[in-house]
XYZ file of C-alpha atoms in Angstrom:
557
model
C 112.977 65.522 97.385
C 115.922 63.470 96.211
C 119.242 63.054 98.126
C 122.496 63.737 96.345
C 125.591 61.336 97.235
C 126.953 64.288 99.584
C 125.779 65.445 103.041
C 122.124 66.730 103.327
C 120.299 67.933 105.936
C 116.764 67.943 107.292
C 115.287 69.363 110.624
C 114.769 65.479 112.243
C 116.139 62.298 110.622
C 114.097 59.455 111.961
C 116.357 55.992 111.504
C 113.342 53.016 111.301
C 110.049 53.243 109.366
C 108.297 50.787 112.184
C 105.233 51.663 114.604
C 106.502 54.295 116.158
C 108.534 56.111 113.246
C 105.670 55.762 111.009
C 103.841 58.219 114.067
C 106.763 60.403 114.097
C 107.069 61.100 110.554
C 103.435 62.502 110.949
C 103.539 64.266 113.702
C 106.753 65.790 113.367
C 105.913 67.127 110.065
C 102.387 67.921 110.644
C 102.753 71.730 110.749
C 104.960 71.910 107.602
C 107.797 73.443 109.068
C 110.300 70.632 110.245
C 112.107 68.403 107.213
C 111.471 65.267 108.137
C 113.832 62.363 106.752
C 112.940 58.686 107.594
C 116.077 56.199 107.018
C 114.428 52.467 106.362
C 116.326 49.784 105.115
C 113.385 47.116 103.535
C 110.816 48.534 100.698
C 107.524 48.897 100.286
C 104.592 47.297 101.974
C 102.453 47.245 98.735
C 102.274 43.526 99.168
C 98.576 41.681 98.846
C 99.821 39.383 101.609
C 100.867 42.051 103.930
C 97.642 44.427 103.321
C 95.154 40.873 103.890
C 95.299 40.658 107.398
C 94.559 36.702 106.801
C 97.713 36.284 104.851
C 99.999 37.290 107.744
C 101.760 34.459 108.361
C 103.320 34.793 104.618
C 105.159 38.328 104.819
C 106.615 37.071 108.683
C 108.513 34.321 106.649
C 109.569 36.209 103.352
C 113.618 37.387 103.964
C 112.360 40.788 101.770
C 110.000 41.957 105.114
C 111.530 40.250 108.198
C 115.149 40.807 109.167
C 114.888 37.098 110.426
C 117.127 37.299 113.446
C 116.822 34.209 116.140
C 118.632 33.902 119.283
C 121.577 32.232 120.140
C 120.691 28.612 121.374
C 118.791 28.648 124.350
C 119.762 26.467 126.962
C 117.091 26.024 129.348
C 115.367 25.074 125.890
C 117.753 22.244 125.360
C 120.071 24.405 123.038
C 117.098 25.460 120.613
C 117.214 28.949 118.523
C 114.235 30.179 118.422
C 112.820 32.602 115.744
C 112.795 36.378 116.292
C 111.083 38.431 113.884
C 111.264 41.804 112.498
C 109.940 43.865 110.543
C 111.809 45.398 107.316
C 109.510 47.171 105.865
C 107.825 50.261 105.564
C 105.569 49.562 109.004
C 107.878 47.379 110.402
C 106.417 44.881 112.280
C 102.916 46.560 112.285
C 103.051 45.426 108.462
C 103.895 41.693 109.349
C 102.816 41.117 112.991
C 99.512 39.169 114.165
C 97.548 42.873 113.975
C 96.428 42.366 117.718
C 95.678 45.342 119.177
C 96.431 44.895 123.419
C 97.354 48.195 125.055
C 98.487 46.321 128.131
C 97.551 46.804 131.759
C 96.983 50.169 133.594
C 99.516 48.336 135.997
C 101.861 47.926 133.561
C 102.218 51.689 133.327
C 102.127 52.154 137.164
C 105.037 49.840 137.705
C 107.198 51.563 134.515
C 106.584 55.090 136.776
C 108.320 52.774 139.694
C 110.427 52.067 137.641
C 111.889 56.063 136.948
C 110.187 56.194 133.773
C 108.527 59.653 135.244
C 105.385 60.689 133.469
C 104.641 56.899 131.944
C 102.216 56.004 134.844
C 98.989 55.348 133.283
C 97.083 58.644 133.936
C 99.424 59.728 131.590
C 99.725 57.359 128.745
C 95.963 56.712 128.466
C 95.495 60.109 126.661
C 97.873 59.435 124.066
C 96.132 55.798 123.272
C 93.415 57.577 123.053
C 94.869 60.492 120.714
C 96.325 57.911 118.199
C 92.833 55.385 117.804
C 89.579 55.170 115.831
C 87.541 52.644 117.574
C 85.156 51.338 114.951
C 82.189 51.075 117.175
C 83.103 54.654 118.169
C 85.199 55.943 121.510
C 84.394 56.421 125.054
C 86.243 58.086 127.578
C 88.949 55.251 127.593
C 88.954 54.747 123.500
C 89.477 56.633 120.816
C 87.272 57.961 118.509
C 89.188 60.444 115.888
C 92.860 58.957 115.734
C 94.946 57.576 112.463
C 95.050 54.101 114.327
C 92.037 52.146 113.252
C 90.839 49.179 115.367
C 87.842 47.089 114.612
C 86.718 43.744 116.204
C 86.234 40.010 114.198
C 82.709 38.947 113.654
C 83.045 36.144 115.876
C 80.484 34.077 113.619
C 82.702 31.011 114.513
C 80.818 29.299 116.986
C 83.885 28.010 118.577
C 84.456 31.309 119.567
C 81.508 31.782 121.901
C 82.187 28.428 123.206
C 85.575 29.771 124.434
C 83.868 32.169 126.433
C 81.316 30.649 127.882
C 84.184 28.053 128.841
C 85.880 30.496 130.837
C 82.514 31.416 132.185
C 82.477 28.052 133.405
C 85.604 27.610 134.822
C 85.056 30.571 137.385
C 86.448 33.481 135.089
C 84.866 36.417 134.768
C 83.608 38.159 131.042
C 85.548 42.203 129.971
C 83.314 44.038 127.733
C 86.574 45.976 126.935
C 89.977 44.443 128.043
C 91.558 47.374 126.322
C 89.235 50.111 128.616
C 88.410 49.522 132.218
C 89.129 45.782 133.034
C 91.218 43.472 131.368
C 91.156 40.686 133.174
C 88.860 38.165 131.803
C 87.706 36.745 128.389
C 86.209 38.632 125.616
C 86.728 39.765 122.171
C 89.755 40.579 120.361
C 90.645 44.039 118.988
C 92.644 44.307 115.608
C 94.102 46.754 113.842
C 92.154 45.815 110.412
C 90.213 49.024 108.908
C 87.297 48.139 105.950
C 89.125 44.612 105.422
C 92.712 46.150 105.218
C 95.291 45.481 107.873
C 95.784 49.258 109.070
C 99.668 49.311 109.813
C 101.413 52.110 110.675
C 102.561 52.765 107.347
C 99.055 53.034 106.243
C 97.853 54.959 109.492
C 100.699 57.901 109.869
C 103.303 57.155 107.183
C 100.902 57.083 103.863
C 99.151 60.576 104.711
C 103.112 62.157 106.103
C 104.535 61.296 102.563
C 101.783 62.896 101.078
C 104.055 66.050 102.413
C 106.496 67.965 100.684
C 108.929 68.270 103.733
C 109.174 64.054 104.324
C 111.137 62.408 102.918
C 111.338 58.439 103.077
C 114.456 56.701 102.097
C 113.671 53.168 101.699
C 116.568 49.789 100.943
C 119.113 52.602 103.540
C 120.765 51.138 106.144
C 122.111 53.110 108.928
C 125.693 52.518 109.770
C 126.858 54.899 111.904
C 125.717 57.627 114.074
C 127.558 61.305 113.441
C 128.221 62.626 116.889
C 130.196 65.618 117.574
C 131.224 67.383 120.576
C 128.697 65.253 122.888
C 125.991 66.129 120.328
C 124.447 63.678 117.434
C 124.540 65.399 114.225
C 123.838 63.307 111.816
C 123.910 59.618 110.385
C 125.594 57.598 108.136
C 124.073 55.182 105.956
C 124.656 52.938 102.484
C 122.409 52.305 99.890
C 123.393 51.023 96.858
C 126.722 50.262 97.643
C 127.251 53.732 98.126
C 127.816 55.433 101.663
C 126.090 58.553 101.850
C 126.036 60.662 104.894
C 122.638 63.118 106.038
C 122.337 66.055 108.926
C 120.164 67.085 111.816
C 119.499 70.580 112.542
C 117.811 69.627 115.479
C 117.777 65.644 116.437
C 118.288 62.152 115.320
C 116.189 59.656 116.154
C 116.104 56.386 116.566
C 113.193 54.049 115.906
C 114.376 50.699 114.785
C 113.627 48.556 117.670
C 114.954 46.347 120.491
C 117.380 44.610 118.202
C 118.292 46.926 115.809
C 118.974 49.995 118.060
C 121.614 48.548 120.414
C 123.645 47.712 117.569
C 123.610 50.517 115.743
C 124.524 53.075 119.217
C 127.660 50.703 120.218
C 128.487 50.637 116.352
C 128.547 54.957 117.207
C 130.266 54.505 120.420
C 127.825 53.949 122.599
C 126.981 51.624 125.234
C 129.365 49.133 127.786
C 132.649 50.674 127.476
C 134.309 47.201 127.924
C 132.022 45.771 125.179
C 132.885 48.800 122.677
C 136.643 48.701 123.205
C 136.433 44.300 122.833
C 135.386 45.876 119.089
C 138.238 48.133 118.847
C 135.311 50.890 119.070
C 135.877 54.139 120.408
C 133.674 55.200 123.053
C 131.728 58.356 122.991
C 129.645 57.587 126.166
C 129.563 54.832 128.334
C 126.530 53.314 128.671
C 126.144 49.602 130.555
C 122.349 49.647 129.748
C 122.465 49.495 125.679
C 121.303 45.870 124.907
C 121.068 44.939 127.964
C 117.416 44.037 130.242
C 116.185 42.015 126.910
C 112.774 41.471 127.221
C 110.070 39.171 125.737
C 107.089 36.960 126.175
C 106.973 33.387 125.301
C 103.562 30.973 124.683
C 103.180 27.896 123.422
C 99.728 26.414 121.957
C 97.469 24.050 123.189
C 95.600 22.383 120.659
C 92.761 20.256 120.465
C 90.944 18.106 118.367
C 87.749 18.498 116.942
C 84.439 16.771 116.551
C 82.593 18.241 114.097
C 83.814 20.436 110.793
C 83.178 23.861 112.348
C 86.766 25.027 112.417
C 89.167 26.998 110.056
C 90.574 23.635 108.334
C 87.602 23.209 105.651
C 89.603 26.718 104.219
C 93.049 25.118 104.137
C 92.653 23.615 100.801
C 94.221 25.714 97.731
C 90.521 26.376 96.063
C 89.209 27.149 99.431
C 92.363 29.390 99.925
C 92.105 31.266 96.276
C 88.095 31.680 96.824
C 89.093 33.472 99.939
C 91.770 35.811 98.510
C 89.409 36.383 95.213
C 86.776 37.843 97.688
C 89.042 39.881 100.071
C 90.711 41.670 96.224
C 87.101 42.241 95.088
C 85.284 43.052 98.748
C 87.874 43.261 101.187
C 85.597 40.985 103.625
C 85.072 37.461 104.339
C 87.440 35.255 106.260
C 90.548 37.429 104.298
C 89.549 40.371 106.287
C 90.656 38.887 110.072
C 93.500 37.818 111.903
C 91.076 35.045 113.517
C 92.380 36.089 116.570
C 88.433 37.570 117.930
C 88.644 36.127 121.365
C 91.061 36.252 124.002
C 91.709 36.240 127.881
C 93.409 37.249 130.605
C 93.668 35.746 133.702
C 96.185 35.641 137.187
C 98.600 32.536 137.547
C 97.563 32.374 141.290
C 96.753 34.548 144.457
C 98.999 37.674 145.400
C 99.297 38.636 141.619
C 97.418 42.264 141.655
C 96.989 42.042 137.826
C 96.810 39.460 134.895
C 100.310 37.434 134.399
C 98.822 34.994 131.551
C 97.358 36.029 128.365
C 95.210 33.573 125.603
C 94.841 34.342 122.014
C 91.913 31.902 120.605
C 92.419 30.569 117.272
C 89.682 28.379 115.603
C 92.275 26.276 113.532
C 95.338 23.850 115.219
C 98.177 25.098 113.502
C 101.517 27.291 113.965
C 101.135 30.708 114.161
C 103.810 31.181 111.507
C 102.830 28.527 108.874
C 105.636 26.799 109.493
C 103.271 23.402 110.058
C 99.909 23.138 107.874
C 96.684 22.205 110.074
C 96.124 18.352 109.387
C 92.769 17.693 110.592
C 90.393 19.606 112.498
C 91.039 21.530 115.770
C 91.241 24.905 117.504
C 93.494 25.807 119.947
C 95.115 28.528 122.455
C 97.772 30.279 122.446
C 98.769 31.038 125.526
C 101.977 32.700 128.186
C 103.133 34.569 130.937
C 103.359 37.876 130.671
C 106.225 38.798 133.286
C 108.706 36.783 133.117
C 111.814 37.638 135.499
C 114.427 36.090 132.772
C 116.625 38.539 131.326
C 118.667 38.978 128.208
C 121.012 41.146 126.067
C 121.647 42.072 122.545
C 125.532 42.797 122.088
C 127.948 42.809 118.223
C 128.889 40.156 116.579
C 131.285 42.123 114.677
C 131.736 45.786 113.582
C 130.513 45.117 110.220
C 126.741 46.824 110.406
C 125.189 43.754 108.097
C 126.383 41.535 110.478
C 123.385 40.353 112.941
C 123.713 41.351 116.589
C 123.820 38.180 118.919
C 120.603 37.980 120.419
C 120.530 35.880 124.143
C 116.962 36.074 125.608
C 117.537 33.508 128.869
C 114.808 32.118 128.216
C 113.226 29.973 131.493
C 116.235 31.155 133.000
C 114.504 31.867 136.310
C 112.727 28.616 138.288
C 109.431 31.354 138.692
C 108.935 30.874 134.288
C 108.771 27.254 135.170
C 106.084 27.528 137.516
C 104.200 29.930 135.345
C 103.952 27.724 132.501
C 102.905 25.289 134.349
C 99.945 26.691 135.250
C 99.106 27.965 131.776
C 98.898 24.161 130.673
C 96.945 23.119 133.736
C 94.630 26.498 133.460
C 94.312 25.878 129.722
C 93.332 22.361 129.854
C 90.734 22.882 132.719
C 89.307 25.830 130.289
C 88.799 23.050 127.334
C 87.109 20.294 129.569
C 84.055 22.847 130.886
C 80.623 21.738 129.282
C 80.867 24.426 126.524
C 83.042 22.145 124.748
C 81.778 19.092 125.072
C 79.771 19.626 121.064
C 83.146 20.264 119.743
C 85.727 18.345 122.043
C 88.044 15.560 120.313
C 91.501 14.326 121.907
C 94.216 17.146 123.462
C 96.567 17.128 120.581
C 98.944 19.464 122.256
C 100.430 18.600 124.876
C 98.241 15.023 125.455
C 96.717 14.242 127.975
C 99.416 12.140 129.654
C 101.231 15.197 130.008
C 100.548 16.117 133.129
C 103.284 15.733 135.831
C 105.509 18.841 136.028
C 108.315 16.959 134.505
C 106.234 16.074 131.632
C 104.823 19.881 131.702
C 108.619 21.126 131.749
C 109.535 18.544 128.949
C 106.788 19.645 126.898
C 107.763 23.487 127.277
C 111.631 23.287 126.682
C 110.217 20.970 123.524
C 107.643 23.325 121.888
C 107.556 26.772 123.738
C 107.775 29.785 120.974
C 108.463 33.533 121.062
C 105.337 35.363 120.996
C 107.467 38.283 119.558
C 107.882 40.887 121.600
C 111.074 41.441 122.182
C 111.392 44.952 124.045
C 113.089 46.993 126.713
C 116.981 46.888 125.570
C 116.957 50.942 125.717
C 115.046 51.380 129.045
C 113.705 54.750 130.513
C 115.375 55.727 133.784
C 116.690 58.417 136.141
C 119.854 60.205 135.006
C 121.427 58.691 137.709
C 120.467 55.357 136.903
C 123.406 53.887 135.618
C 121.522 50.737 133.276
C 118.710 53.716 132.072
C 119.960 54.589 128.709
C 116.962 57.482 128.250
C 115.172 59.634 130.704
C 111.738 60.328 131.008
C 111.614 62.503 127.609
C 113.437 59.777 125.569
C 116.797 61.915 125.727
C 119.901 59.179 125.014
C 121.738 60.103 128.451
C 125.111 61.513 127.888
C 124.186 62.275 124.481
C 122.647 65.431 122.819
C 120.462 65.791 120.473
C 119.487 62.351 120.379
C 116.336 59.948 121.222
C 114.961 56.792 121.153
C 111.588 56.476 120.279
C 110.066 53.009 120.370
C 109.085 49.484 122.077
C 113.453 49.043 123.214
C 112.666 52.387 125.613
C 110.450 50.180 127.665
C 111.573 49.072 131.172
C 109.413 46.114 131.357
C 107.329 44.272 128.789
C 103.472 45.320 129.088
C 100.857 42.553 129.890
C 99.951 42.031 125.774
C 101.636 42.419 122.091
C 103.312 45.206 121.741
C 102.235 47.180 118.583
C 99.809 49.268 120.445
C 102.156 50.488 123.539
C 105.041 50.962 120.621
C 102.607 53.452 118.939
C 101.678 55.296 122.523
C 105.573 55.926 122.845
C 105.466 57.447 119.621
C 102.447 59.575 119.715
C 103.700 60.970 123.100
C 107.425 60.866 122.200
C 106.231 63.379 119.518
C 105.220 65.767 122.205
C 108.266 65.718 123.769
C 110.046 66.042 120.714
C 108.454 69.233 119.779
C 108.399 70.750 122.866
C 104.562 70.968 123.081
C 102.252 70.890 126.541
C 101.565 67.224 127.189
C 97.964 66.099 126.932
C 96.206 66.142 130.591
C 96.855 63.500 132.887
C 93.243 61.083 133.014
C 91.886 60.549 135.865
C 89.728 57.378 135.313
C 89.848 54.167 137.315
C 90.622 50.795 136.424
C 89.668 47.401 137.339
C 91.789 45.389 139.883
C 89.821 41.965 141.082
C 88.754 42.530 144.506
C 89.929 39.445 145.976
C 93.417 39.345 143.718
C 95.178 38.733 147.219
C 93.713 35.242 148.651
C 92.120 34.250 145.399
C 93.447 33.204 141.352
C 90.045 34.146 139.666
């Protein structure tokens, strides 16, 4: 259904084809009787690198899928700005992410219910993780067995894998069968969102089958200017494309789904968020909200990286013949060493006793390189990428100017708080005790990162400010709250306070960062934001258990 140049109008217009509008374009349209417009200003995801989950650290670097934001300098990170990716792209950043699959922590969900997100707590959320996945090796009462969301797990034939575990093992930790089911503390394999070789984004999960419809419609190259908001009510949005400025209705509600960076800007560019902020801009304000931008969230991790005896890790495929054999057997099979993240094993552990549930989280990698490809792997080596998960630093996402191409300033505060120094601390101590257990001792060279002189905390600290990365997940700029919480800028049904007919629906609605990436949570909001949407009976409350360690109170593992 084309648009003409002058005002249309369709039942929901969904601004951001990420994680969670990708699930809202479905759902909303699933019966046939809403039109359904999705707003998206990159392309298409029809990209060899972005559908080869191998390949992913190519799209997160090409300006045509990442918005390529960074932060202003940092300066508890000796003035650094540090790289904050986007997706812009159909999928957003489920098309260029790590395709991790972490739901987070049942505790994560308890504390956002403390938090006045009413109806987050975890007997409520774990339905609608289960509603959105297919678990390849098939669902249990905590997975899910019939959802668009595929996850599979690696095929750990690395044997550097298995001697991460039975590291851990070693070092006092205990194993999770499932750290996305009843425990996740401890150290076991990775899930991934990769379906029969392909990485399964939510443009191929939701967004593929909703276009398929002949009441979406998916706008791509538009971007969103300004929000249409009459008599307390949002009506509709403005957006260019083209050079032209074109203008589209709601009958019933806008939505907003572009993310923790991209939604704060676009809400004060309408007129709302900190009145003092707005009128700085010569903005007029439609509703005053402090909270827009601000309780920036994210989790940072840095990797420790060893060296390696013998040629067992990922480097003998680093060469350009190695590299093309790869690709030429993912386009013909869709297997092989193209069909992973190499992410298959993982942990999570507490940074000491008196934390009730995992603070530090490990992504195994059988390869010493950056995460990005922004440094090649010169020799052989594996390493860990590892971070706390709750950091008590805070940050904010305000205009630069009122021109919507502009990029927001982005200030995370990174190490802002003495407590992120003490964390990280312990992640390289943990870490390094992890790597000198028996298991390694076939495969153990020299500590490459940090070295092994590293080891007072002013070394530790020097190290971090030095080489510590965002894991990207920035979140939580558009936090659920009570009504009469003055920084909420939802409530509990995703409802923009003080403004009708108008919702956020995605990771910036968070009130605190889970324990994990975020793609997974991000597509929970939306399958459940759906429901709320539509008006329709929430799925039943669960009423399973969950793991807490026993002796969590006088003990670290």
């Amino acid at each position: 259904m084309p648009l003409t140049d002058h005002a249309a109008e369709y039942d929901y217009v969904i601004v951001g084809a990420g994680s969670a509008g990708c699930v809202l374009a479905d759902r909303l349209s699933a019966d046939g009787t809403n039109r359904v417009l999705v707003l998206e200003f990159g392309g298409s995801d029809r990209s060899v690198f972005i559908q080869m989950p191998s390949a992913l650290a190519i799209p997160m670097n090409k300006a045509r899928y990442n918005w390529q934001y960074e932060s202003e300098p940092e300066p508890a990170l000796g003035g650094r700005r540090l790289h904050t990716p986007r997706g812009k792209v159909l999928g957003g950043s489920s098309s260029i992410n790590g395709l991790v699959y972490v739901r987070g922590n049942a505790l994560d969900f308890e504390r956002w219910r403390e938090e006045g997100a009413r109806g987050w707590g975890y007997a409520d959320v774990l339905p609608y993780f289960r509603k959105a996945e297919t678990r390849e090796e098939g669902g249990d009462e905590y997975r899910g067995s019939d959802g668009p969301l595929h996850t599979s797990y690696g095929t750990l034939k690395n044997p550097l894998h298995q001697a991460w575990l039975d590291a851990a093992r070693e070092a006092g930790y205990p194993l999770t069968a499932d750290y996305n089911g009843y425990q996740q503390e401890g150290f076991g394999r990775m899930d991934m969102t990769v379906h029969q070789g392909v990485r399964w984004s939510a443009a191929n999960a939701y967004l593929r089958p909703a276009m398929k419809r002949s009441n979406v419609t998916v706008v791509t190259h538009a971007l969103a200017t300004r929000l249409l908001v009459e008599n307390g009510a949002a009506t509709g949005v403005k957006y260019e494309r083209g050079g032209v400025s074109r203008t589209v209705r709601a009958g019933k509600e806008v939505i907003l789904a572009g993310g923790p960076i991209n939604n704060p800007q676009l809400l004060k560019l309408s007129g709302i968020g900190p009145a003092g902020e707005l009128r700085a801009h010569g903005i007029d304000v439609v509703a005053d909200r402090p909270g827009v931008g601000a309780n920036l969230q994210d989790h940072l991790e840095f990797y420790f990286q060893m060296a390696a005896t013998k040629p067992v890790t990922l480097y003998s495929s680093m060469n350009p013949i190695a590299k093309a054999l790869i690709g030429a057997r993912w386009l013909l099979r869709r297997d092989g060493l193209g069909a992973t993240n190499h992410f298959e094993s993982c942990g999570f552990i507490r940074s000491r006793p008196g934390v009730r549930y995992p603070d530090i989280q490990y992504h195994f990698l059988p390869l010493a390189v950056a995460y990005d490809g922004s440094t090649m792997a010169s020799e052989h080596g594996f390493q860990a990428h590892v971070g706390p998960m709750r950091s008590n630093s805070r940050g904010s996402v305000t205009l630069r100017s009122t021109d919507p191409r502009d990029k927001p300033v982005i200030r995370f505060n990174y190490m802002s708080q003495p407590e992120d120094w003490v964390d990280m601390r312990a992640c390289v101590r943990f870490t390094r005790e992890i790597f000198q257990q028996p298991a390694f001792a076939p495969y153990r060279g020299r500590e490459i990162q940090p070295g092994a002189d590293v080891t007072s905390d002013e070394a530790i600290d020097a190290f971090i400010a030095a080489k510590v990365e965002s894991a990207y997940h920035p979140s939580c700029t558009c936090k659920i709250g009570r009504r009469d919480d003055p920084m909420a800028v939802v409530d509990h049904e995703l409802r923009v306070i003080g403004i009708d007919r108008l919702r956020i629906v995605d990771s910036s609605v968070m009130p605190s960062v889970t324990t994990g990436n975020l793609n997974a949570p991000t597509i929970m909001v939306g399958e459940k934001g759906a429901d709320h949407i539509l008006g329709k009976p929430l799925l039943a409350p669960s009423n399973l258990p969950f793991a807490v360690a026993e002796n969590w109170q006088t003990t670290q593992r």
